[in-house]
Amino acid sequence: MSRSPAPEAIAVPAEPRADTPPTTRSKRDRNRLHRVEHRWALAFVAPPVIGFLAFTLYPILFAAYASLTSWNGLGPMRFVGLKNYVSLFQDEYFLKSLWNTFFYMIGIPIGLVLSLLLAIALNRKIPGRTAFRTIYYIPVVSSLAAIAIVWQFAYNGDFGLVNQVLAWFGIEGPDWLQNTATVKPAIIIMAVWKGLGYSMLLYLAAIQSVPTSLYEAASLDGAGAFQKFRSITLPMVRPVTFFLVVTNIIAGAQIFTEINIMTPTGGPEFSSASVVWYIWRKAFKYQQMGYATAMAIALGLIVFVITVIQFRLNRRNSFSIE
Amino acid sequence: MNRKKIAATAIVALVSATALTACSSSSDASDAGGTKEITFMFRGGADEKTAYQAAIDKYTADTGVKVKMIVTDADQYATKLQAAVAGNNVPDVFYIEQASLQSYVASGVLMDITDAVADSGVDLDNIWPYGVDSYRYDGTVQGTSDGRLYGLPKDVGPFSFGYNKTMLEAAGIPLPDKDTPLTWDEFVDICKQLTTDTDGDGTIDQWGTGLNVTWNLQSMVWSNGGDWTNEDHTKVTVDTPEFAEALQKFADLTNVDAVTPSAADAATLDTYQRWMAGQIAFFPVGPWDVSTYNDLDFDYDLIPWPTVGDAGPATWVGSLGIGVSNTTKYPDDAVKLATYLSADPDAMQTLVDANIQIPNLIDVAQDWAGEADAEPANRQEFLDIVQDYGRAMPAAFTYGAEWYDELWTNIQPVLDGKQTAADYLAAEQPKMQALLDESIENAKQAASAG
């Protein structure tokens, strides 16, 4: 590569060459600058774009094709058309795991209400609030696998912590993870506890950014604490609520680790199995990669549709303060 | 081009290059120094790793070939192996499950090692026939002595039955005979005598037994003359009266005879922990349990499984295999490593000393069983199972185990006494049959594609 004379030209602009009119020259310089900048822009844009192509778009296209095949994940694929998708609707375990997965999402509103209340409480000047904030945030930074194992012990029917505490109040607790009626609530409680700190932190930040002038004005108008909460705090943290609902639903649709650790066989009568757990089992235990991929695509579509609906609803309800 | 342009172009190139090589990097570096290196992927704990390290050190000393070990935990092994296969980065030597063998053979992942093993001088007749035949496959049937060989046994795992000798002696109950199996009624009777409240606080704290349906039902069904499928694994036969009677008797242990801890416990580890705490009289013992059980505060020994019917004692023998990749760069060295891991006397001794498996080599096993200070004393029971009355798991030689797992998924109401075994099995048979048909179909498809 030959070195271009450009730096010298920029360095000594006072001596234009005779054959080039000054105006053209400055335009060319600008073009050159533009090109250089452009290249740099491309350089910075390239990593995520290449990453997207190699690790997202290509796998998606590949999966879309794989979902139309009978494939064990090792050998050649055999094209079977929409057969896998037709089977999906007749597969009672798929439908059950889908139901379970959405059942777990009951924890999302519960978690949001609790974390908002916590955020309000910890926004006050109570003694030891930094310590409390830390305590509530610790589960967020802990390994999910470790947490699931600890909760698995806690839920043990005979010597688990949960039933010991219940026994103080004279309640005989069930064997939480072995009972079709309690296994999902048990996992929801754990998931809410785990996610509380994260939502609380975002709410705390949102509450602190509400202008105090709004509260002062409301006080002058004679608004009570609840009215202020309802008409000022709640609308002002709305964007955070929206963000949390969307991300929680997407994450909730992918629930896997806690299910696999706490109920390795999918729970009694398949009562705790989530869609992703079932996909994983079909793909890697039973080597039905084609069928499992079809389930994954179906789950992806469901999540996509739900998210689009949420954005629509949010747009319709949004407002701004002028 | 100026410097900035060069730098920008270089960054683009670098990023693309890393992104691309990340997808295709493989262990090709082994040739670099002139020394060969092969990879061995397996799962297991510290004991296995130590034992295999000894075998591998010896192998490297003998052949000059280096071995890179990749250990995973048991849960992740199947996923990681499949990812390695998908990425064209199959380890040279790796563990293979009986039930996955057919799909790995059909997909061309496993190498036919019949001739290479014959040439290597390993005496296959001195390895348990069940262990070797598990990895033979002729394109349609697996597990007979006719097929081509696609792996060597890592181990054979006879699932035996034990009793708490200290507890029976304290209760003044005559010890069960090590050669004559207890009948089911005798077994339940002893269990009833031992299910008591020992410290007088009003709650029962000692039980006759506490079994897990997933691992213990096989023995009961087989000893009653029932089975999961017909001989050639094409028809599910769980709806027979023999099968139903055995399952009902299993559930009755808790619900009628009341000789086990509460129903839900059978599905957890609790009975295992209670056995180790000396609260349970009869409990299964696998070779992999021996190192743990030998440290317990009570004495225990092995007996044949109690029999439900008159088909004689029965139980299952598990096995894990060691296979060689079809795409290995060093086929001879890889096969040799497999033979070291499976059949090298020194390596075998290390594993046996760790008390996690019985010897693969028949002559070593017989010496081991005859040792004077053996613990448990009746080690011979393990060998009897492998030689005489042990069987392969029902799904060991089918194409995948989904049809088999289906039986356990909804079984809880039967164990809780809310549904009769006969009703449940009648409803399950068609579901299991459909899944078995599907797996047979998949097997055919895979075989024709391969």
PDB file of C-alpha atoms in Angstrom, chain A residues 1-4 6-7 32 35-36 39-40 42-44 46-48 50-51 54-55 70-78 80 83 91-93 96 153 156-159 175 178-180 260-261 265-270 278 280-289 291, chain B residues 1-9 11-12 15-16 19-20 22-23 75 78-83 85-86 99-100 103-104 106-107 109 262 264-265 267-268 270 273-274 399-403 405-406 408-413 416 428 431 435 438 441-442 445-446 449-450:
ATOM      1  CA  MET A   1       0.000   0.000   0.000  1.00  0.00           C
ATOM      2  CA  SER A   2       1.460   3.339  -1.013  1.00  0.00           C
ATOM      3  CA  ARG A   3       1.288   6.131   1.410  1.00  0.00           C
ATOM      4  CA  SER A   4      -0.982   8.923   0.185  1.00  0.00           C
ATOM      5  CA  ALA A   6      -2.869  13.757   1.957  1.00  0.00           C
ATOM      6  CA  PRO A   7      -1.327  14.717   5.349  1.00  0.00           C
ATOM      7  CA  ARG A  32     -11.773  12.884   1.640  1.00  0.00           C
ATOM      8  CA  ARG A  35     -14.721   9.172   3.273  1.00  0.00           C
ATOM      9  CA  VAL A  36     -12.371   8.698   6.192  1.00  0.00           C
ATOM     10  CA  ARG A  39     -14.784   4.259   6.995  1.00  0.00           C
ATOM     11  CA  TRP A  40     -14.446   4.738  10.705  1.00  0.00           C
ATOM     12  CA  LEU A  42     -18.227   1.332   9.230  1.00  0.00           C
ATOM     13  CA  ALA A  43     -15.458   0.002  11.428  1.00  0.00           C
ATOM     14  CA  PHE A  44     -17.442   0.761  14.525  1.00  0.00           C
ATOM     15  CA  ALA A  46     -19.127  -3.725  11.770  1.00  0.00           C
ATOM     16  CA  PRO A  47     -18.737  -5.788  14.964  1.00  0.00           C
ATOM     17  CA  PRO A  48     -22.409  -5.715  15.992  1.00  0.00           C
ATOM     18  CA  ILE A  50     -21.265  -9.124  11.832  1.00  0.00           C
ATOM     19  CA  GLY A  51     -22.272 -10.470  15.210  1.00  0.00           C
ATOM     20  CA  ALA A  54     -23.330 -14.713  12.274  1.00  0.00           C
ATOM     21  CA  PHE A  55     -24.984 -15.312  15.621  1.00  0.00           C
ATOM     22  CA  SER A  70     -37.075 -34.519  10.663  1.00  0.00           C
ATOM     23  CA  TRP A  71     -33.597 -34.309  12.113  1.00  0.00           C
ATOM     24  CA  ASN A  72     -31.841 -35.947  15.053  1.00  0.00           C
ATOM     25  CA  GLY A  73     -29.258 -33.188  15.384  1.00  0.00           C
ATOM     26  CA  LEU A  74     -26.450 -35.383  14.102  1.00  0.00           C
ATOM     27  CA  GLY A  75     -27.202 -36.837  10.725  1.00  0.00           C
ATOM     28  CA  PRO A  76     -28.777 -35.458   7.574  1.00  0.00           C
ATOM     29  CA  MET A  77     -32.089 -33.593   7.664  1.00  0.00           C
ATOM     30  CA  ARG A  78     -35.174 -34.895   5.918  1.00  0.00           C
ATOM     31  CA  VAL A  80     -41.144 -32.982   6.114  1.00  0.00           C
ATOM     32  CA  LYS A  83     -45.560 -31.874   9.904  1.00  0.00           C
ATOM     33  CA  ASP A  91     -48.797 -32.762  21.647  1.00  0.00           C
ATOM     34  CA  GLU A  92     -50.384 -32.591  25.085  1.00  0.00           C
ATOM     35  CA  TYR A  93     -47.002 -32.031  26.706  1.00  0.00           C
ATOM     36  CA  LYS A  96     -49.154 -28.262  29.007  1.00  0.00           C
ATOM     37  CA  PHE A 153     -33.596 -27.451  49.967  1.00  0.00           C
ATOM     38  CA  ASN A 156     -38.122 -29.984  50.917  1.00  0.00           C
ATOM     39  CA  GLY A 157     -41.229 -31.515  52.451  1.00  0.00           C
ATOM     40  CA  ASP A 158     -39.561 -33.015  55.511  1.00  0.00           C
ATOM     41  CA  PHE A 159     -36.721 -30.823  56.657  1.00  0.00           C
ATOM     42  CA  ASP A 175     -43.986 -31.304  49.860  1.00  0.00           C
ATOM     43  CA  GLN A 178     -43.573 -32.964  44.526  1.00  0.00           C
ATOM     44  CA  ASN A 179     -47.143 -31.742  44.516  1.00  0.00           C
ATOM     45  CA  THR A 180     -48.925 -30.742  41.312  1.00  0.00           C
ATOM     46  CA  ASN A 260     -34.373 -27.982  35.401  1.00  0.00           C
ATOM     47  CA  ILE A 261     -32.606 -27.788  38.746  1.00  0.00           C
ATOM     48  CA  THR A 265     -38.080 -34.572  35.518  1.00  0.00           C
ATOM     49  CA  GLY A 266     -40.507 -31.744  34.794  1.00  0.00           C
ATOM     50  CA  GLY A 267     -42.394 -32.099  38.046  1.00  0.00           C
ATOM     51  CA  PRO A 268     -45.089 -34.589  38.993  1.00  0.00           C
ATOM     52  CA  GLU A 269     -47.351 -35.188  35.997  1.00  0.00           C
ATOM     53  CA  PHE A 270     -45.413 -32.615  33.972  1.00  0.00           C
ATOM     54  CA  TYR A 278     -39.413 -29.359  27.015  1.00  0.00           C
ATOM     55  CA  TRP A 280     -34.262 -28.879  25.567  1.00  0.00           C
ATOM     56  CA  ARG A 281     -35.370 -32.355  26.541  1.00  0.00           C
ATOM     57  CA  LYS A 282     -36.708 -33.154  23.081  1.00  0.00           C
ATOM     58  CA  ALA A 283     -33.616 -31.815  21.366  1.00  0.00           C
ATOM     59  CA  PHE A 284     -30.847 -33.183  23.539  1.00  0.00           C
ATOM     60  CA  LYS A 285     -32.311 -36.139  25.378  1.00  0.00           C
ATOM     61  CA  TYR A 286     -34.546 -37.586  22.696  1.00  0.00           C
ATOM     62  CA  GLN A 287     -32.633 -36.231  19.712  1.00  0.00           C
ATOM     63  CA  GLN A 288     -35.658 -34.771  17.979  1.00  0.00           C
ATOM     64  CA  MET A 289     -33.897 -31.598  16.966  1.00  0.00           C
ATOM     65  CA  TYR A 291     -39.362 -31.008  16.257  1.00  0.00           C
TER      66      TYR A 291
ATOM     67  CA  MET B   1      -3.763   5.078   2.077  1.00  0.00           C
ATOM     68  CA  ASN B   2      -3.091   6.967   5.229  1.00  0.00           C
ATOM     69  CA  ARG B   3      -2.614   5.519   8.650  1.00  0.00           C
ATOM     70  CA  LYS B   4      -6.162   6.065   9.790  1.00  0.00           C
ATOM     71  CA  LYS B   5      -7.540   4.280   6.792  1.00  0.00           C
ATOM     72  CA  ILE B   6      -5.192   1.404   7.306  1.00  0.00           C
ATOM     73  CA  ALA B   7      -6.159   1.184  10.935  1.00  0.00           C
ATOM     74  CA  ALA B   8      -9.860   1.252  10.097  1.00  0.00           C
ATOM     75  CA  THR B   9      -9.514  -1.396   7.439  1.00  0.00           C
ATOM     76  CA  ILE B  11     -10.083  -3.317  12.473  1.00  0.00           C
ATOM     77  CA  VAL B  12     -12.811  -4.377  10.068  1.00  0.00           C
ATOM     78  CA  VAL B  15     -13.285  -8.252  13.576  1.00  0.00           C
ATOM     79  CA  SER B  16     -14.570 -10.243  10.632  1.00  0.00           C
ATOM     80  CA  ALA B  19     -16.072 -13.627  14.073  1.00  0.00           C
ATOM     81  CA  LEU B  20     -15.505 -16.205  11.375  1.00  0.00           C
ATOM     82  CA  ALA B  22     -14.805 -18.350  16.235  1.00  0.00           C
ATOM     83  CA  CYS B  23     -17.226 -20.568  14.364  1.00  0.00           C
ATOM     84  CA  ASP B  75     -26.272 -33.122  33.333  1.00  0.00           C
ATOM     85  CA  ALA B  78     -25.247 -34.991  26.326  1.00  0.00           C
ATOM     86  CA  THR B  79     -25.689 -31.333  25.402  1.00  0.00           C
ATOM     87  CA  LYS B  80     -21.962 -30.705  25.109  1.00  0.00           C
ATOM     88  CA  LEU B  81     -21.330 -33.818  23.081  1.00  0.00           C
ATOM     89  CA  GLN B  82     -24.095 -32.931  20.669  1.00  0.00           C
ATOM     90  CA  ALA B  83     -22.769 -29.390  20.346  1.00  0.00           C
ATOM     91  CA  VAL B  85     -20.849 -33.054  16.913  1.00  0.00           C
ATOM     92  CA  ALA B  86     -22.777 -30.154  15.392  1.00  0.00           C
ATOM     93  CA  ALA B  99     -29.675 -45.754  24.226  1.00  0.00           C
ATOM     94  CA  SER B 100     -27.848 -43.195  22.038  1.00  0.00           C
ATOM     95  CA  SER B 103     -28.394 -42.741  16.412  1.00  0.00           C
ATOM     96  CA  TYR B 104     -24.689 -42.009  16.717  1.00  0.00           C
ATOM     97  CA  ALA B 106     -26.498 -44.157  11.968  1.00  0.00           C
ATOM     98  CA  SER B 107     -25.271 -40.564  11.816  1.00  0.00           C
ATOM     99  CA  VAL B 109     -20.325 -40.225  14.364  1.00  0.00           C
ATOM    100  CA  SER B 262     -44.483 -40.970  53.143  1.00  0.00           C
ATOM    101  CA  ALA B 264     -43.777 -38.077  48.198  1.00  0.00           C
ATOM    102  CA  ASP B 265     -40.419 -39.105  49.629  1.00  0.00           C
ATOM    103  CA  ALA B 267     -39.383 -39.231  44.471  1.00  0.00           C
ATOM    104  CA  THR B 268     -36.787 -37.314  46.461  1.00  0.00           C
ATOM    105  CA  ASP B 270     -34.906 -38.542  51.339  1.00  0.00           C
ATOM    106  CA  GLN B 273     -30.458 -40.122  53.213  1.00  0.00           C
ATOM    107  CA  ARG B 274     -32.564 -42.091  55.701  1.00  0.00           C
ATOM    108  CA  TYR B 399     -33.692 -45.787  19.462  1.00  0.00           C
ATOM    109  CA  GLY B 400     -34.060 -43.251  22.264  1.00  0.00           C
ATOM    110  CA  ALA B 401     -35.855 -43.635  25.586  1.00  0.00           C
ATOM    111  CA  GLU B 402     -38.783 -41.270  25.256  1.00  0.00           C
ATOM    112  CA  TRP B 403     -41.383 -44.068  25.127  1.00  0.00           C
ATOM    113  CA  ASP B 405     -39.770 -42.160  30.230  1.00  0.00           C
ATOM    114  CA  GLU B 406     -43.431 -41.591  29.396  1.00  0.00           C
ATOM    115  CA  TRP B 408     -42.913 -42.188  34.835  1.00  0.00           C
ATOM    116  CA  THR B 409     -44.325 -38.824  33.849  1.00  0.00           C
ATOM    117  CA  ASN B 410     -47.855 -39.298  35.158  1.00  0.00           C
ATOM    118  CA  ILE B 411     -47.293 -42.112  37.633  1.00  0.00           C
ATOM    119  CA  GLN B 412     -47.625 -40.084  40.845  1.00  0.00           C
ATOM    120  CA  PRO B 413     -51.399 -40.719  41.380  1.00  0.00           C
ATOM    121  CA  ASP B 416     -50.292 -41.920  46.033  1.00  0.00           C
ATOM    122  CA  GLU B 428     -50.441 -45.407  29.277  1.00  0.00           C
ATOM    123  CA  LYS B 431     -49.198 -43.426  24.505  1.00  0.00           C
ATOM    124  CA  LEU B 435     -43.813 -43.075  21.020  1.00  0.00           C
ATOM    125  CA  GLU B 438     -42.189 -43.125  16.315  1.00  0.00           C
ATOM    126  CA  GLU B 441     -39.680 -44.968  12.442  1.00  0.00           C
ATOM    127  CA  ASN B 442     -36.854 -42.580  13.314  1.00  0.00           C
ATOM    128  CA  GLN B 445     -35.013 -43.182   8.685  1.00  0.00           C
ATOM    129  CA  ALA B 446     -31.629 -42.678  10.347  1.00  0.00           C
ATOM    130  CA  ALA B 449     -29.863 -41.981   5.614  1.00  0.00           C
ATOM    131  CA  GLY B 450     -26.605 -43.273   7.070  1.00  0.00           C
TER     132      GLY B 450
END
